[in-house]
Amino acid sequence: MKRIANFALLLGLAALPGSLYAGDTNTTPHHSTRHSRAHVQESANATQHISHLQHSRRAASTAAVSHGHVRHASLTSRHHRSYERFTGNSFTDIDVTNGDLIGGEDPVVRQAAIDALGNMNGTVVAIDPSNGRVLAMVNQKLALASGAEPCSTIKVSVALAALEEGIITKDTPVNLGGSYHMNLTEALAHSNNLYFETLGRRLGFERVRHYANQFGLGELAGYNIPNEQLGIYPDQELPESKGGVGRMCSFGESVSMTPLQLGALVSAVANGGTLYYLQHPTTVDEVTNYQPRIKRTLDIGKIIPEIQDGMHAAVQYGTARSLKANFNQFPVMGKTGTCSDNGTRFGWFASYADTQYGRIVTVFFLEGGRPTFGPKAAELTGLFYRNLWDKSYFAAKQSAETTTAKTASGVSE
């Protein structure tokens, strides 16, 4: 009888969803949430689609965009990922900073970013979210290029859209097949693809695109930044045979996003909803006479706390936990992204550090082979924040700003 009971238990475990894939390497959702209250439930067609995704071993196809060149990702299922061959080089022997215009950058921030990036093939953009000033842009040639597929960082935009539409709160249990449910905080922490595919289908392509455009995707992020190229947000939904709007919302398939576009969006989250034009001063005079330029004000202030928990959880115990190996002095909220295109792997991490002296937004974007992935970008971001901490950057910045304010008001000590 005991053998029969054990056999029944094994059958029950085998029936659980077998492909709750996360969008970043070596991540698995560990925190399911089961509630008795109302929850998001899929239609019969959507449930059938989820079942197909859970059991499919086919590699995802790439997509084409007629408006311009987009580097697309191709992710295989977990069972086949180990067979993917990467030919891109994660490291470089050349100085990627050659040609960078640095006359108006913050030298401490820039050096911290250069040291953190090391010899990895990538770019770093650091932004003051309170005014849209680009404090440092390392490897500007790559930072200002046409971008790449955003991978799982697109989930920030999708989460904001679903929250704004009232489809979910951070605690709403979303059905991912059978009796398995997950809420927004855990989905962001573990970068759960089925969760965001479900949200994407609930939203529909038109609403997904509307919010993506509102958040700055598909348009230049900078104001008169020379050589900035445009990332693309498509006008048409990805064909259902290639994953449809669900795939667009889990991996950003058919979307091209630049580090500046992602940085501008995360800056709006960090500052409470103001989407600034990013400006990159190139001289001391431009820094002295800097004037912020608002692109638009986003009505997301009330839902930012709903997304912050998930972005913080990603760093605490999720896909970005590698950041803590180098830094844990103050809270960091962020989102990783990993995908690949024809042998080249992409690793994204966008974050903001919440310090008592103010906030700073950072985007690390890496290109290469197997050593390149989102958690690696998060690890390097930890080095970046550690470098700033070791230089007492935030305290020194606050002291300088206080002195300037007192001088301007005629107060002396």
CSV table of C-alpha atoms in Angstrom, one decimal:
chain,number,residue,atom,x,y,z
A,1,MET,CA,0.0,0.0,0.0
A,2,LYS,CA,2.9,2.3,0.8
A,3,ARG,CA,4.4,1.7,-2.6
A,4,ILE,CA,1.1,2.6,-4.3
A,5,ALA,CA,0.9,5.8,-2.3
A,6,ASN,CA,4.5,6.7,-3.3
A,7,PHE,CA,3.8,6.0,-6.9
A,8,ALA,CA,0.7,8.2,-6.8
A,9,LEU,CA,2.8,11.0,-5.3
A,10,LEU,CA,5.3,10.7,-8.2
A,11,LEU,CA,2.5,10.9,-10.7
A,12,GLY,CA,1.2,14.0,-9.1
A,13,LEU,CA,4.5,15.8,-9.2
A,14,ALA,CA,5.0,14.8,-12.8
A,15,ALA,CA,1.7,16.6,-13.7
A,16,LEU,CA,3.0,20.0,-12.5
A,17,PRO,CA,3.8,22.5,-15.3
A,18,GLY,CA,7.1,21.5,-16.7
A,19,SER,CA,8.3,24.6,-18.5
A,20,LEU,CA,7.9,27.7,-16.3
A,21,TYR,CA,10.9,29.1,-18.0
A,22,ALA,CA,12.6,32.2,-16.7
A,23,GLY,CA,14.0,34.7,-19.1
A,24,ASP,CA,17.5,34.6,-17.6
A,25,THR,CA,20.0,31.8,-17.2
A,26,ASN,CA,19.8,29.4,-14.3
A,27,THR,CA,16.7,30.9,-12.8
A,28,THR,CA,13.7,29.0,-11.7
A,29,PRO,CA,10.5,30.3,-10.0
A,30,HIS,CA,10.5,29.1,-6.4
A,31,HIS,CA,7.7,31.1,-4.9
A,32,SER,CA,4.3,30.3,-6.2
A,33,THR,CA,1.3,31.9,-4.6
A,34,ARG,CA,-2.0,30.3,-4.1
A,35,HIS,CA,-5.0,32.3,-3.1
A,36,SER,CA,-8.7,31.7,-2.7
A,37,ARG,CA,-9.7,35.1,-4.0
A,38,ALA,CA,-10.4,36.1,-7.6
A,39,HIS,CA,-7.5,35.7,-10.0
A,40,VAL,CA,-6.5,36.1,-13.6
A,41,GLN,CA,-7.7,32.9,-15.4
A,42,GLU,CA,-6.9,32.1,-19.0
A,43,SER,CA,-9.4,31.2,-21.7
A,44,ALA,CA,-9.5,27.7,-23.1
A,45,ASN,CA,-7.6,28.8,-26.2
A,46,ALA,CA,-4.9,30.5,-24.1
A,47,THR,CA,-4.7,27.5,-21.8
A,48,GLN,CA,-4.1,25.3,-24.8
A,49,HIS,CA,-1.4,27.7,-26.0
A,50,ILE,CA,0.3,27.6,-22.5
A,51,SER,CA,0.2,23.8,-22.7
A,52,HIS,CA,1.9,23.9,-26.1
A,53,LEU,CA,4.6,26.2,-24.7
A,54,GLN,CA,5.1,24.0,-21.7
A,55,HIS,CA,5.7,20.8,-23.8
A,56,SER,CA,7.3,22.3,-26.9
A,57,ARG,CA,11.0,21.6,-27.5
A,58,ARG,CA,11.2,23.6,-30.7
A,59,ALA,CA,13.6,26.5,-30.9
A,60,ALA,CA,11.9,29.9,-31.1
A,61,SER,CA,12.1,31.5,-34.5
A,62,THR,CA,13.5,34.9,-35.2
A,63,ALA,CA,11.4,37.7,-36.5
A,64,ALA,CA,12.0,40.5,-39.1
A,65,VAL,CA,11.0,44.1,-38.9
A,66,SER,CA,10.6,46.1,-42.2
A,67,HIS,CA,11.4,49.5,-40.6
A,68,GLY,CA,15.0,48.9,-40.0
A,69,HIS,CA,17.7,46.5,-38.7
A,70,VAL,CA,16.9,44.7,-35.5
A,71,ARG,CA,19.0,42.1,-33.7
A,72,HIS,CA,16.6,39.4,-32.7
A,73,ALA,CA,16.9,36.8,-30.0
A,74,SER,CA,16.5,33.1,-30.4
A,75,LEU,CA,16.0,31.1,-27.2
A,76,THR,CA,15.6,27.4,-27.1
A,77,SER,CA,13.8,25.5,-24.4
A,78,ARG,CA,15.6,24.7,-21.2
A,79,HIS,CA,16.2,21.1,-22.3
A,80,HIS,CA,18.0,22.3,-25.5
A,81,ARG,CA,19.7,25.5,-24.2
A,82,SER,CA,23.0,23.6,-23.5
A,83,TYR,CA,23.3,22.8,-27.2
A,84,GLU,CA,23.2,26.5,-28.3
A,85,ARG,CA,26.6,27.5,-29.8
A,86,PHE,CA,27.8,30.9,-29.1
A,87,THR,CA,30.4,32.5,-31.4
A,88,GLY,CA,30.4,36.1,-30.1
A,89,ASN,CA,33.3,37.3,-28.0
A,90,SER,CA,32.5,38.4,-24.5
A,91,PHE,CA,35.8,40.0,-24.0
A,92,THR,CA,37.8,42.6,-26.0
A,93,ASP,CA,41.4,43.5,-26.3
A,94,ILE,CA,40.7,47.0,-27.7
A,95,ASP,CA,39.9,50.2,-25.7
A,96,VAL,CA,36.1,50.5,-26.2
A,97,THR,CA,36.2,54.0,-24.8
A,98,ASN,CA,38.2,55.4,-27.8
A,99,GLY,CA,36.2,58.2,-29.3
A,100,ASP,CA,34.0,58.8,-26.3
A,101,LEU,CA,33.1,62.5,-25.7
A,102,ILE,CA,33.7,62.9,-22.0
A,103,GLY,CA,34.1,66.7,-21.4
A,104,GLY,CA,30.8,67.0,-19.6
A,105,GLU,CA,30.7,63.7,-17.8
A,106,ASP,CA,31.1,63.1,-14.1
A,107,PRO,CA,34.7,61.8,-13.8
A,108,VAL,CA,34.1,59.7,-10.7
A,109,VAL,CA,31.0,58.0,-12.2
A,110,ARG,CA,32.8,57.4,-15.5
A,111,GLN,CA,35.8,55.8,-13.9
A,112,ALA,CA,33.6,53.6,-11.7
A,113,ALA,CA,31.8,52.4,-14.8
A,114,ILE,CA,35.0,51.8,-16.8
A,115,ASP,CA,36.5,49.8,-13.9
A,116,ALA,CA,33.4,47.7,-13.5
A,117,LEU,CA,33.0,46.9,-17.2
A,118,GLY,CA,36.7,45.9,-17.4
A,119,ASN,CA,37.5,44.1,-20.6
A,120,MET,CA,34.0,42.8,-21.2
A,121,ASN,CA,32.4,43.7,-24.5
A,122,GLY,CA,29.6,46.1,-23.6
A,123,THR,CA,28.5,49.6,-22.6
A,124,VAL,CA,27.5,51.4,-19.5
A,125,VAL,CA,25.1,54.4,-19.2
A,126,ALA,CA,24.6,56.2,-15.9
A,127,ILE,CA,21.9,58.7,-15.5
A,128,ASP,CA,20.7,61.2,-12.9
A,129,PRO,CA,16.9,60.4,-12.8
A,130,SER,CA,16.1,63.7,-11.2
A,131,ASN,CA,16.9,65.7,-14.3
A,132,GLY,CA,17.8,63.3,-17.2
A,133,ARG,CA,21.5,64.1,-17.3
A,134,VAL,CA,23.7,61.4,-18.6
A,135,LEU,CA,26.5,61.3,-16.0
A,136,ALA,CA,28.6,58.8,-17.9
A,137,MET,CA,28.4,56.8,-21.2
A,138,VAL,CA,31.1,54.3,-21.6
A,139,ASN,CA,31.6,52.9,-25.1
A,140,GLN,CA,29.4,55.5,-26.7
A,141,LYS,CA,29.5,53.8,-30.1
A,142,LEU,CA,27.6,50.8,-28.8
A,143,ALA,CA,25.4,52.9,-26.4
A,144,LEU,CA,24.2,55.1,-29.3
A,145,ALA,CA,23.7,52.2,-31.8
A,146,SER,CA,20.3,50.9,-33.0
A,147,GLY,CA,20.0,48.6,-30.0
A,148,ALA,CA,19.1,45.0,-29.6
A,149,GLU,CA,16.3,42.9,-28.4
A,150,PRO,CA,15.5,43.9,-24.9
A,151,CYS,CA,15.1,40.3,-23.7
A,152,SER,CA,13.4,40.2,-20.3
A,153,THR,CA,13.9,43.9,-19.5
A,154,ILE,CA,10.7,44.4,-21.6
A,155,LYS,CA,8.8,43.0,-18.6
A,156,VAL,CA,9.2,46.4,-16.8
A,157,SER,CA,7.1,48.1,-19.5
A,158,VAL,CA,4.5,45.2,-19.6
A,159,ALA,CA,4.2,45.2,-15.8
A,160,LEU,CA,3.5,48.9,-15.7
A,161,ALA,CA,0.9,48.6,-18.5
A,162,ALA,CA,-0.9,45.8,-16.7
A,163,LEU,CA,-0.9,47.7,-13.4
A,164,GLU,CA,-2.1,50.9,-15.1
A,165,GLU,CA,-4.9,49.0,-16.8
A,166,GLY,CA,-6.0,47.4,-13.5
A,167,ILE,CA,-5.5,43.9,-14.8
A,168,ILE,CA,-3.3,43.0,-11.8
A,169,THR,CA,-1.9,44.3,-8.6
A,170,LYS,CA,1.4,43.1,-7.3
A,171,ASP,CA,-0.4,40.4,-5.3
A,172,THR,CA,-2.9,39.2,-7.9
A,173,PRO,CA,-2.4,35.4,-8.6
A,174,VAL,CA,-2.1,34.8,-12.3
A,175,ASN,CA,-2.9,31.2,-13.4
A,176,LEU,CA,0.0,29.7,-15.4
A,177,GLY,CA,-1.6,26.3,-16.0
A,178,GLY,CA,-3.3,23.8,-13.8
A,179,SER,CA,-3.1,24.9,-10.2
A,180,TYR,CA,0.1,26.9,-10.5
A,181,HIS,CA,-0.2,30.6,-9.8
A,182,MET,CA,2.3,33.4,-9.5
A,183,ASN,CA,2.1,37.1,-8.5
A,184,LEU,CA,3.9,40.1,-10.0
A,185,THR,CA,6.6,40.3,-7.4
A,186,GLU,CA,7.7,36.7,-7.8
A,187,ALA,CA,7.4,37.0,-11.6
A,188,LEU,CA,9.7,39.9,-11.8
A,189,ALA,CA,12.1,38.4,-9.3
A,190,HIS,CA,12.5,35.2,-11.3
A,191,SER,CA,11.7,36.6,-14.7
A,192,ASN,CA,8.9,34.2,-15.4
A,193,ASN,CA,8.1,34.1,-19.1
A,194,LEU,CA,4.7,32.4,-18.9
A,195,TYR,CA,3.5,35.1,-16.5
A,196,PHE,CA,4.3,37.9,-18.9
A,197,GLU,CA,3.0,36.1,-21.9
A,198,THR,CA,-0.3,35.8,-20.0
A,199,LEU,CA,-0.3,39.5,-19.2
A,200,GLY,CA,0.5,40.3,-22.8
A,201,ARG,CA,-2.4,38.3,-24.2
A,202,ARG,CA,-4.7,39.9,-21.6
A,203,LEU,CA,-3.6,43.4,-22.6
A,204,GLY,CA,-3.6,42.7,-26.4
A,205,PHE,CA,-1.1,44.2,-28.8
A,206,GLU,CA,-2.7,47.6,-29.2
A,207,ARG,CA,-2.6,48.4,-25.5
A,208,VAL,CA,0.9,46.8,-25.1
A,209,ARG,CA,2.2,49.0,-28.0
A,210,HIS,CA,0.4,52.1,-26.6
A,211,TYR,CA,2.1,51.9,-23.2
A,212,ALA,CA,5.5,51.0,-24.8
A,213,ASN,CA,5.3,54.1,-26.9
A,214,GLN,CA,4.3,56.2,-23.8
A,215,PHE,CA,7.3,54.9,-22.0
A,216,GLY,CA,9.6,56.0,-24.8
A,217,LEU,CA,10.1,52.8,-26.8
A,218,GLY,CA,10.3,53.4,-30.5
A,219,GLU,CA,11.5,57.0,-30.2
A,220,LEU,CA,14.8,58.7,-29.5
A,221,ALA,CA,15.5,58.9,-25.8
A,222,GLY,CA,18.1,61.8,-26.1
A,223,TYR,CA,17.8,65.4,-26.8
A,224,ASN,CA,20.3,66.4,-29.5
A,225,ILE,CA,22.7,63.6,-28.7
A,226,PRO,CA,24.9,63.2,-31.8
A,227,ASN,CA,24.9,59.8,-33.5
A,228,GLU,CA,22.0,58.5,-31.4
A,229,GLN,CA,20.1,55.8,-33.4
A,230,LEU,CA,16.5,54.9,-33.0
A,231,GLY,CA,15.4,51.7,-31.4
A,232,ILE,CA,12.2,50.2,-33.0
A,233,TYR,CA,8.9,49.2,-31.6
A,234,PRO,CA,6.9,47.5,-34.4
A,235,ASP,CA,3.5,48.7,-35.7
A,236,GLN,CA,2.2,45.1,-36.1
A,237,GLU,CA,1.9,42.2,-33.7
A,238,LEU,CA,4.4,39.4,-34.1
A,239,PRO,CA,2.6,36.5,-36.0
A,240,GLU,CA,1.0,34.0,-33.7
A,241,SER,CA,3.2,31.3,-35.3
A,242,LYS,CA,6.2,33.0,-33.8
A,243,GLY,CA,4.6,33.6,-30.3
A,244,GLY,CA,2.4,36.6,-31.0
A,245,VAL,CA,2.0,39.4,-28.4
A,246,GLY,CA,2.9,37.0,-25.6
A,247,ARG,CA,6.4,36.5,-27.0
A,248,MET,CA,6.8,40.2,-27.4
A,249,CYS,CA,6.0,40.7,-23.8
A,250,SER,CA,8.2,38.0,-22.4
A,251,PHE,CA,11.4,38.4,-24.5
A,252,GLY,CA,10.7,41.6,-26.4
A,253,GLU,CA,10.7,39.6,-29.7
A,254,SER,CA,10.7,41.9,-32.8
A,255,VAL,CA,11.5,44.9,-30.6
A,256,SER,CA,14.8,46.8,-30.7
A,257,MET,CA,15.7,48.8,-27.6
A,258,THR,CA,18.7,51.0,-26.9
A,259,PRO,CA,20.5,51.4,-23.5
A,260,LEU,CA,19.3,55.1,-23.5
A,261,GLN,CA,15.6,54.1,-24.0
A,262,LEU,CA,15.8,51.6,-21.2
A,263,GLY,CA,17.7,54.1,-19.0
A,264,ALA,CA,15.0,56.8,-19.6
A,265,LEU,CA,12.2,54.4,-18.7
A,266,VAL,CA,13.9,53.2,-15.5
A,267,SER,CA,14.7,56.8,-14.6
A,268,ALA,CA,10.9,57.6,-14.8
A,269,VAL,CA,10.3,54.7,-12.4
A,270,ALA,CA,13.0,56.0,-10.1
A,271,ASN,CA,11.8,59.6,-10.0
A,272,GLY,CA,8.1,59.0,-9.7
A,273,GLY,CA,6.9,59.3,-13.3
A,274,THR,CA,8.7,62.0,-15.2
A,275,LEU,CA,10.1,60.9,-18.6
A,276,TYR,CA,13.0,63.2,-19.3
A,277,TYR,CA,14.8,63.7,-22.5
A,278,LEU,CA,18.2,62.4,-21.8
A,279,GLN,CA,21.0,65.0,-22.3
A,280,HIS,CA,24.7,64.3,-22.5
A,281,PRO,CA,26.7,67.4,-21.8
A,282,THR,CA,30.1,67.4,-23.6
A,283,THR,CA,31.6,70.5,-22.0
A,284,VAL,CA,31.9,72.1,-18.6
A,285,ASP,CA,29.8,75.1,-19.8
A,286,GLU,CA,27.0,72.7,-20.8
A,287,VAL,CA,27.1,71.2,-17.3
A,288,THR,CA,27.0,74.6,-15.7
A,289,ASN,CA,24.0,75.7,-17.8
A,290,TYR,CA,22.2,72.4,-17.8
A,291,GLN,CA,18.4,72.6,-18.0
A,292,PRO,CA,16.2,69.5,-17.7
A,293,ARG,CA,13.8,68.8,-20.6
A,294,ILE,CA,10.6,66.9,-19.8
A,295,LYS,CA,9.4,64.7,-22.6
A,296,ARG,CA,6.1,63.8,-20.9
A,297,THR,CA,4.8,63.0,-17.4
A,298,LEU,CA,3.6,59.4,-16.9
A,299,ASP,CA,0.7,58.7,-14.7
A,300,ILE,CA,2.5,55.9,-12.9
A,301,GLY,CA,3.2,57.4,-9.5
A,302,LYS,CA,0.6,55.3,-7.7
A,303,ILE,CA,1.7,52.0,-9.2
A,304,ILE,CA,5.4,52.4,-8.8
A,305,PRO,CA,5.4,50.8,-5.4
A,306,GLU,CA,3.7,47.8,-7.0
A,307,ILE,CA,6.6,47.2,-9.3
A,308,GLN,CA,9.4,48.2,-6.9
A,309,ASP,CA,8.9,45.1,-4.7
A,310,GLY,CA,9.6,42.8,-7.7
A,311,MET,CA,12.6,44.8,-8.9
A,312,HIS,CA,14.0,44.8,-5.4
A,313,ALA,CA,13.3,41.0,-5.1
A,314,ALA,CA,15.2,40.4,-8.3
A,315,VAL,CA,18.3,41.7,-6.5
A,316,GLN,CA,17.6,40.2,-3.2
A,317,TYR,CA,16.9,36.6,-4.3
A,318,GLY,CA,16.1,36.5,-8.0
A,319,THR,CA,17.9,36.7,-11.3
A,320,ALA,CA,20.0,39.7,-10.2
A,321,ARG,CA,21.2,38.3,-6.9
A,322,SER,CA,24.7,38.2,-8.2
A,323,LEU,CA,24.9,42.0,-7.6
A,324,LYS,CA,25.0,41.4,-3.8
A,325,ALA,CA,28.3,39.6,-4.1
A,326,ASN,CA,29.9,42.9,-4.7
A,327,PHE,CA,27.5,45.4,-3.0
A,328,ASN,CA,24.8,45.5,-0.4
A,329,GLN,CA,25.2,48.9,1.3
A,330,PHE,CA,21.8,50.3,0.1
A,331,PRO,CA,18.8,49.0,-1.8
A,332,VAL,CA,19.0,48.4,-5.5
A,333,MET,CA,16.0,47.8,-7.7
A,334,GLY,CA,16.5,46.3,-11.2
A,335,LYS,CA,15.7,43.9,-14.0
A,336,THR,CA,17.9,41.5,-15.9
A,337,GLY,CA,17.6,40.3,-19.5
A,338,THR,CA,19.3,37.4,-21.4
A,339,CYS,CA,18.8,36.3,-25.0
A,340,SER,CA,20.8,35.6,-28.1
A,341,ASP,CA,21.0,36.2,-31.8
A,342,ASN,CA,22.9,34.0,-34.3
A,343,GLY,CA,25.6,33.1,-31.9
A,344,THR,CA,25.8,36.4,-30.1
A,345,ARG,CA,24.5,36.6,-26.6
A,346,PHE,CA,23.0,39.7,-24.9
A,347,GLY,CA,23.1,40.5,-21.2
A,348,TRP,CA,21.1,43.4,-19.9
A,349,PHE,CA,20.7,44.9,-16.4
A,350,ALA,CA,18.9,48.1,-15.7
A,351,SER,CA,18.7,49.4,-12.1
A,352,TYR,CA,18.5,52.3,-9.8
A,353,ALA,CA,20.2,52.6,-6.4
A,354,ASP,CA,18.1,54.1,-3.7
A,355,THR,CA,20.5,56.0,-1.3
A,356,GLN,CA,19.9,58.5,1.4
A,357,TYR,CA,21.7,61.0,-0.8
A,358,GLY,CA,19.7,60.5,-4.0
A,359,ARG,CA,19.3,58.0,-6.7
A,360,ILE,CA,21.3,57.0,-9.8
A,361,VAL,CA,20.1,54.9,-12.7
A,362,THR,CA,22.5,52.5,-14.5
A,363,VAL,CA,22.2,50.3,-17.6
A,364,PHE,CA,24.7,47.7,-18.4
A,365,PHE,CA,24.4,46.1,-21.8
A,366,LEU,CA,26.8,43.3,-22.7
A,367,GLU,CA,27.4,41.4,-26.0
A,368,GLY,CA,29.3,38.2,-26.5
A,369,GLY,CA,29.3,34.4,-25.9
A,370,ARG,CA,28.4,32.1,-23.0
A,371,PRO,CA,30.0,34.3,-20.3
A,372,THR,CA,27.6,37.1,-21.3
A,373,PHE,CA,24.1,37.1,-19.7
A,374,GLY,CA,21.9,39.2,-17.5
A,375,PRO,CA,23.1,38.1,-14.1
A,376,LYS,CA,26.7,38.9,-15.2
A,377,ALA,CA,25.5,42.4,-16.1
A,378,ALA,CA,24.0,42.6,-12.6
A,379,GLU,CA,27.3,41.4,-11.0
A,380,LEU,CA,29.2,44.2,-12.8
A,381,THR,CA,26.6,46.7,-11.7
A,382,GLY,CA,27.4,45.7,-8.1
A,383,LEU,CA,31.0,46.5,-8.8
A,384,PHE,CA,30.0,49.9,-10.2
A,385,TYR,CA,28.0,50.8,-7.1
A,386,ARG,CA,30.9,49.4,-4.9
A,387,ASN,CA,33.3,51.7,-6.8
A,388,LEU,CA,31.1,54.7,-6.1
A,389,TRP,CA,30.7,53.7,-2.5
A,390,ASP,CA,34.5,53.4,-2.0
A,391,LYS,CA,34.9,56.9,-3.4
A,392,SER,CA,32.2,58.3,-1.1
A,393,TYR,CA,30.5,59.5,-4.2
A,394,PHE,CA,27.0,59.9,-2.8
A,395,ALA,CA,28.0,61.6,0.4
A,396,ALA,CA,30.4,64.0,-1.5
A,397,LYS,CA,27.7,64.7,-4.1
A,398,GLN,CA,25.2,65.6,-1.3
A,399,SER,CA,27.7,67.8,0.4
A,400,ALA,CA,28.5,69.7,-2.8
A,401,GLU,CA,24.9,70.2,-3.6
A,402,THR,CA,24.2,71.5,-0.1
A,403,THR,CA,27.1,74.0,-0.3
A,404,THR,CA,25.9,75.2,-3.7
A,405,ALA,CA,22.4,75.7,-2.4
A,406,LYS,CA,23.6,77.7,0.7
A,407,THR,CA,25.9,79.8,-1.4
A,408,ALA,CA,23.0,80.6,-3.8
A,409,SER,CA,20.8,81.7,-0.9
A,410,GLY,CA,23.4,83.7,0.8
A,411,VAL,CA,23.8,81.4,3.7
A,412,SER,CA,27.4,80.8,5.1
A,413,GLU,CA,28.8,78.7,7.8
